Amino acid sequence: MRDTEGLRGYKGYKLMALSALLLMLLPALAGCSAEAAEEPPPPATQPVTVEYWTPFSGGDNIFMTELVEQFNREHEDIRIDQINSRLDDYYSRLRTAILSGNAPDLAIIHTTNLPQFVQNGYIESLDGLAADTGLDWGQFNAKIAGSTVYGGAHYAVPLDTHTLVLYYNKKYLREAGLLDAEDKPLIGKGEEGFKAFLQQLRTAVPAGVAPLALPSTRIDSVWLWWSLYNQMQGGGSFYNPEGTQAVFNNKASQQTLEFVNSLYQDELIPPDINDAFKLFYDGEAATLITGVWGTGAFEKDEKLELGVVPVPVIYDHPAVWGDSHTLAIPAKSEMSAEKRKAAMVFARWAVEHGVMWAEAGHVPSSLKVVESEAYTALKFRSDYANTANSVAYWPRNVRQWSINEEIIRQFERMIYKEQSPEQALQRAVDSINLQLKK
């Protein structure tokens, strides 16, 4: 008889031994399995967020938003958080934010407004930060870059220049026989040549179409006067050398203002225009003088046969009102070095990708961008890119933005025949000089 009990005992012993062996091997097998699997990725670092304030409206804001979104897609370590406001109250909000310690990390500031921000210590000098991030000041158009220098230091990164230009509807000019072989306007020399051009347009266009569109209110007439005043040999003086008195009530200034006023009084600019931009867009104006920012919007209208050229040289040499959008870092003692660097990285990137911003119509500040194939391939922009070399900025005064409001008020009264050009200039100067004494 077989020893079944012994056999069962032997088998049980083997089973127990095998189980023990497996238990011993399990940790090793688990280790091998862990080594074979991919290690989990390290936790993602949070991007540096830069709060960025802008004052753009309409088409400008669309193009800036696209530029910011493109940057954010290309930079995982930085996020630009754009906050856009109306220009009407933008600067009062920005000043309040800086004074209350709630300033953004980066902000758009027009060249005209830089004096008050620099003088009051509201923004930082950028030369050291530019060197750390590889921003080359030599890449900029000299005139544009110079507008950001105070006391030998750069206080903002210039993004563009935007000047007045002359938009025209080729359909109307063609019907009036006022286009040359290259579809450019045929405009005679001097005051009489420009007025003859508009008078010929008036006789050729349908009734109700403006030869030239310019608003009867707001700053547009002031921009045109400043452009023409700076075209005159010896013109363009606004303040005395000490900056203590306004001095633009002179013969050259009066001549140019009388010319601008005659365009209104002869109704070559029809009366009571509120929205000149819309008038031209809707085909109800043959020409329009406004800023380059209109290009991106006008070219989207397939019905409009658009043309764009610089404002004509009426007097001695090219000159045209202009301003620049610049990128500045508000003075914030608690702002980290990491955020400052991230803000400058974006500023440099925006300059280098100026073609994207140029789609709105602005002239890029970077010479390399203006000379690039991508920029020259953009229709119309090359026709007025050289205005960057003849831009006439407003003089540097901490109150210039509000001082211009007084000129606007006096020019509006002139346009509505309540006073002469001579009276408008004198009253504007008198009022401004009172402000300067305070």
Tab-separated table of N, CA, C and O in Angstrom, residues 163-170 173 185 197 201 211-213 277 280 285-299 304-312 360-362 380 384:
chain	number	residue	atom	x	y	z
A	163	THR	N	1.248	107.809	-38.529
A	163	THR	CA	1.145	109.177	-39.037
A	163	THR	C	-0.150	109.359	-39.815
A	163	THR	O	-0.869	108.392	-40.084
A	164	LEU	N	-0.414	110.598	-40.170
A	164	LEU	CA	-1.498	110.863	-41.126
A	164	LEU	C	-1.074	110.387	-42.506
A	164	LEU	O	0.100	110.452	-42.869
A	165	VAL	N	-2.040	109.922	-43.281
A	165	VAL	CA	-1.837	109.595	-44.691
A	165	VAL	C	-3.065	110.058	-45.464
A	165	VAL	O	-4.098	110.394	-44.873
A	166	LEU	N	-2.953	110.068	-46.779
A	166	LEU	CA	-4.077	110.423	-47.644
A	166	LEU	C	-4.633	109.141	-48.261
A	166	LEU	O	-3.966	108.482	-49.063
A	167	TYR	N	-5.842	108.781	-47.867
A	167	TYR	CA	-6.558	107.668	-48.492
A	167	TYR	C	-7.369	108.208	-49.658
A	167	TYR	O	-7.895	109.326	-49.600
A	168	TYR	N	-7.484	107.409	-50.708
A	168	TYR	CA	-8.298	107.853	-51.843
A	168	TYR	C	-9.011	106.669	-52.480
A	168	TYR	O	-8.537	105.538	-52.462
A	169	ASN	N	-10.178	106.989	-53.024
A	169	ASN	CA	-10.993	106.006	-53.741
A	169	ASN	C	-10.632	106.104	-55.216
A	169	ASN	O	-10.948	107.097	-55.877
A	170	LYS	N	-9.948	105.090	-55.729
A	170	LYS	CA	-9.456	105.138	-57.110
A	170	LYS	C	-10.585	105.324	-58.121
A	170	LYS	O	-10.386	105.960	-59.167
A	173	LEU	N	-11.272	109.084	-58.374
A	173	LEU	CA	-10.153	109.807	-58.978
A	173	LEU	C	-9.991	109.440	-60.447
A	173	LEU	O	-9.636	110.299	-61.269
A	185	PRO	N	-2.451	109.636	-57.094
A	185	PRO	CA	-3.164	110.890	-57.345
A	185	PRO	C	-2.306	111.925	-58.073
A	185	PRO	O	-1.114	112.065	-57.790
A	197	PHE	N	-6.968	120.196	-57.110
A	197	PHE	CA	-7.224	118.750	-57.118
A	197	PHE	C	-8.591	118.455	-56.507
A	197	PHE	O	-9.402	117.698	-57.078
A	201	LEU	N	-12.209	117.211	-58.261
A	201	LEU	CA	-12.950	116.059	-57.733
A	201	LEU	C	-14.414	116.415	-57.494
A	201	LEU	O	-15.315	115.644	-57.821
A	211	PRO	N	-15.402	115.680	-51.528
A	211	PRO	CA	-14.073	115.659	-52.148
A	211	PRO	C	-13.012	115.212	-51.138
A	211	PRO	O	-12.144	114.403	-51.445
A	212	LEU	N	-13.104	115.757	-49.907
A	212	LEU	CA	-12.184	115.389	-48.828
A	212	LEU	C	-12.991	115.260	-47.543
A	212	LEU	O	-13.817	116.130	-47.236
A	213	ALA	N	-12.768	114.187	-46.811
A	213	ALA	CA	-13.469	113.973	-45.541
A	213	ALA	C	-12.532	114.246	-44.379
A	213	ALA	O	-11.430	113.705	-44.317
A	277	PHE	N	-14.280	108.606	-41.102
A	277	PHE	CA	-13.815	107.250	-41.384
A	277	PHE	C	-14.927	106.443	-42.053
A	277	PHE	O	-14.730	105.810	-43.086
A	280	PHE	N	-15.859	107.605	-45.673
A	280	PHE	CA	-14.974	107.081	-46.722
A	280	PHE	C	-15.204	105.591	-46.926
A	280	PHE	O	-15.259	105.104	-48.065
A	285	ALA	N	-17.011	109.488	-49.751
A	285	ALA	CA	-15.927	110.479	-49.795
A	285	ALA	C	-14.877	109.990	-50.779
A	285	ALA	O	-14.563	108.797	-50.821
A	286	ALA	N	-14.355	110.927	-51.574
A	286	ALA	CA	-13.329	110.565	-52.560
A	286	ALA	C	-11.959	110.437	-51.906
A	286	ALA	O	-11.160	109.584	-52.296
A	287	THR	N	-11.683	111.266	-50.916
A	287	THR	CA	-10.405	111.212	-50.208
A	287	THR	C	-10.639	111.398	-48.718
A	287	THR	O	-11.684	111.917	-48.283
A	288	LEU	N	-9.661	111.000	-47.939
A	288	LEU	CA	-9.733	111.106	-46.483
A	288	LEU	C	-8.322	111.267	-45.953
A	288	LEU	O	-7.409	110.563	-46.378
A	289	ILE	N	-8.140	112.191	-45.028
A	289	ILE	CA	-6.865	112.311	-44.326
A	289	ILE	C	-7.081	111.853	-42.894
A	289	ILE	O	-7.832	112.471	-42.129
A	290	THR	N	-6.449	110.753	-42.557
A	290	THR	CA	-6.491	110.232	-41.190
A	290	THR	C	-5.270	109.354	-40.984
A	290	THR	O	-4.393	109.280	-41.842
A	291	GLY	N	-5.213	108.658	-39.854
A	291	GLY	CA	-4.033	107.883	-39.520
A	291	GLY	C	-3.922	106.569	-40.266
A	291	GLY	O	-4.915	106.027	-40.787
A	292	VAL	N	-2.711	106.020	-40.285
A	292	VAL	CA	-2.435	104.773	-40.992
A	292	VAL	C	-3.218	103.600	-40.418
A	292	VAL	O	-3.335	102.552	-41.061
A	293	TRP	N	-3.741	103.760	-39.208
A	293	TRP	CA	-4.483	102.669	-38.576
A	293	TRP	C	-5.761	102.302	-39.344
A	293	TRP	O	-6.370	101.273	-39.066
A	294	GLY	N	-6.155	103.128	-40.306
A	294	GLY	CA	-7.339	102.799	-41.095
A	294	GLY	C	-7.088	101.761	-42.172
A	294	GLY	O	-8.030	101.141	-42.684
A	295	THR	N	-5.825	101.542	-42.517
A	295	THR	CA	-5.504	100.671	-43.654
A	295	THR	C	-6.048	99.266	-43.480
A	295	THR	O	-6.664	98.699	-44.390
A	296	GLY	N	-5.824	98.681	-42.316
A	296	GLY	CA	-6.256	97.308	-42.091
A	296	GLY	C	-7.748	97.126	-42.224
A	296	GLY	O	-8.217	96.066	-42.661
A	297	ALA	N	-8.523	98.147	-41.864
A	297	ALA	CA	-9.985	98.062	-41.977
A	297	ALA	C	-10.451	98.343	-43.404
A	297	ALA	O	-11.296	97.622	-43.936
A	298	PHE	N	-9.892	99.377	-44.033
A	298	PHE	CA	-10.342	99.758	-45.369
A	298	PHE	C	-10.091	98.659	-46.405
A	298	PHE	O	-10.903	98.425	-47.296
A	299	GLU	N	-8.950	97.975	-46.289
A	299	GLU	CA	-8.610	96.999	-47.316
A	299	GLU	C	-9.496	95.753	-47.274
A	299	GLU	O	-9.500	94.957	-48.203
A	304	LEU	N	-14.399	98.815	-52.088
A	304	LEU	CA	-13.626	100.057	-52.067
A	304	LEU	C	-12.341	99.883	-52.858
A	304	LEU	O	-11.509	99.033	-52.540
A	305	GLU	N	-12.158	100.694	-53.895
A	305	GLU	CA	-10.905	100.687	-54.668
A	305	GLU	C	-9.906	101.582	-53.946
A	305	GLU	O	-9.761	102.758	-54.247
A	306	LEU	N	-9.219	101.002	-52.998
A	306	LEU	CA	-8.403	101.772	-52.069
A	306	LEU	C	-7.041	102.139	-52.632
A	306	LEU	O	-6.385	101.336	-53.299
A	307	GLY	N	-6.622	103.354	-52.314
A	307	GLY	CA	-5.256	103.794	-52.542
A	307	GLY	C	-4.797	104.586	-51.336
A	307	GLY	O	-5.611	105.216	-50.651
A	308	VAL	N	-3.496	104.546	-51.044
A	308	VAL	CA	-2.942	105.274	-49.899
A	308	VAL	C	-1.608	105.885	-50.289
A	308	VAL	O	-0.754	105.203	-50.862
A	309	VAL	N	-1.416	107.157	-49.980
A	309	VAL	CA	-0.133	107.836	-50.190
A	309	VAL	C	0.132	108.746	-48.994
A	309	VAL	O	-0.786	109.063	-48.226
A	310	PRO	N	1.377	109.176	-48.796
A	310	PRO	CA	1.648	110.142	-47.723
A	310	PRO	C	0.879	111.441	-47.933
A	310	PRO	O	0.455	111.761	-49.060
A	311	VAL	N	0.682	112.181	-46.856
A	311	VAL	CA	0.075	113.509	-46.964
A	311	VAL	C	0.930	114.351	-47.916
A	311	VAL	O	2.166	114.378	-47.780
A	312	PRO	N	0.329	115.021	-48.902
A	312	PRO	CA	1.113	115.790	-49.876
A	312	PRO	C	1.990	116.852	-49.217
A	312	PRO	O	1.640	117.418	-48.179
A	360	ALA	N	-2.335	96.040	-39.131
A	360	ALA	CA	-3.308	97.051	-38.722
A	360	ALA	C	-3.109	98.348	-39.497
A	360	ALA	O	-4.023	99.166	-39.591
A	361	GLY	N	-1.885	98.545	-40.039
A	361	GLY	CA	-1.579	99.742	-40.803
A	361	GLY	C	-0.377	100.500	-40.309
A	361	GLY	O	0.184	101.330	-41.027
A	362	HIS	N	0.056	100.244	-39.084
A	362	HIS	CA	1.166	100.988	-38.490
A	362	HIS	C	2.494	100.672	-39.182
A	362	HIS	O	2.686	99.590	-39.729
A	380	PHE	N	-0.018	98.351	-49.868
A	380	PHE	CA	-0.188	99.736	-49.408
A	380	PHE	C	0.896	100.200	-48.425
A	380	PHE	O	1.292	101.366	-48.459
A	384	TYR	N	3.677	104.242	-47.809
A	384	TYR	CA	3.814	105.317	-46.822
A	384	TYR	C	4.825	105.011	-45.714
A	384	TYR	O	4.929	105.755	-44.736
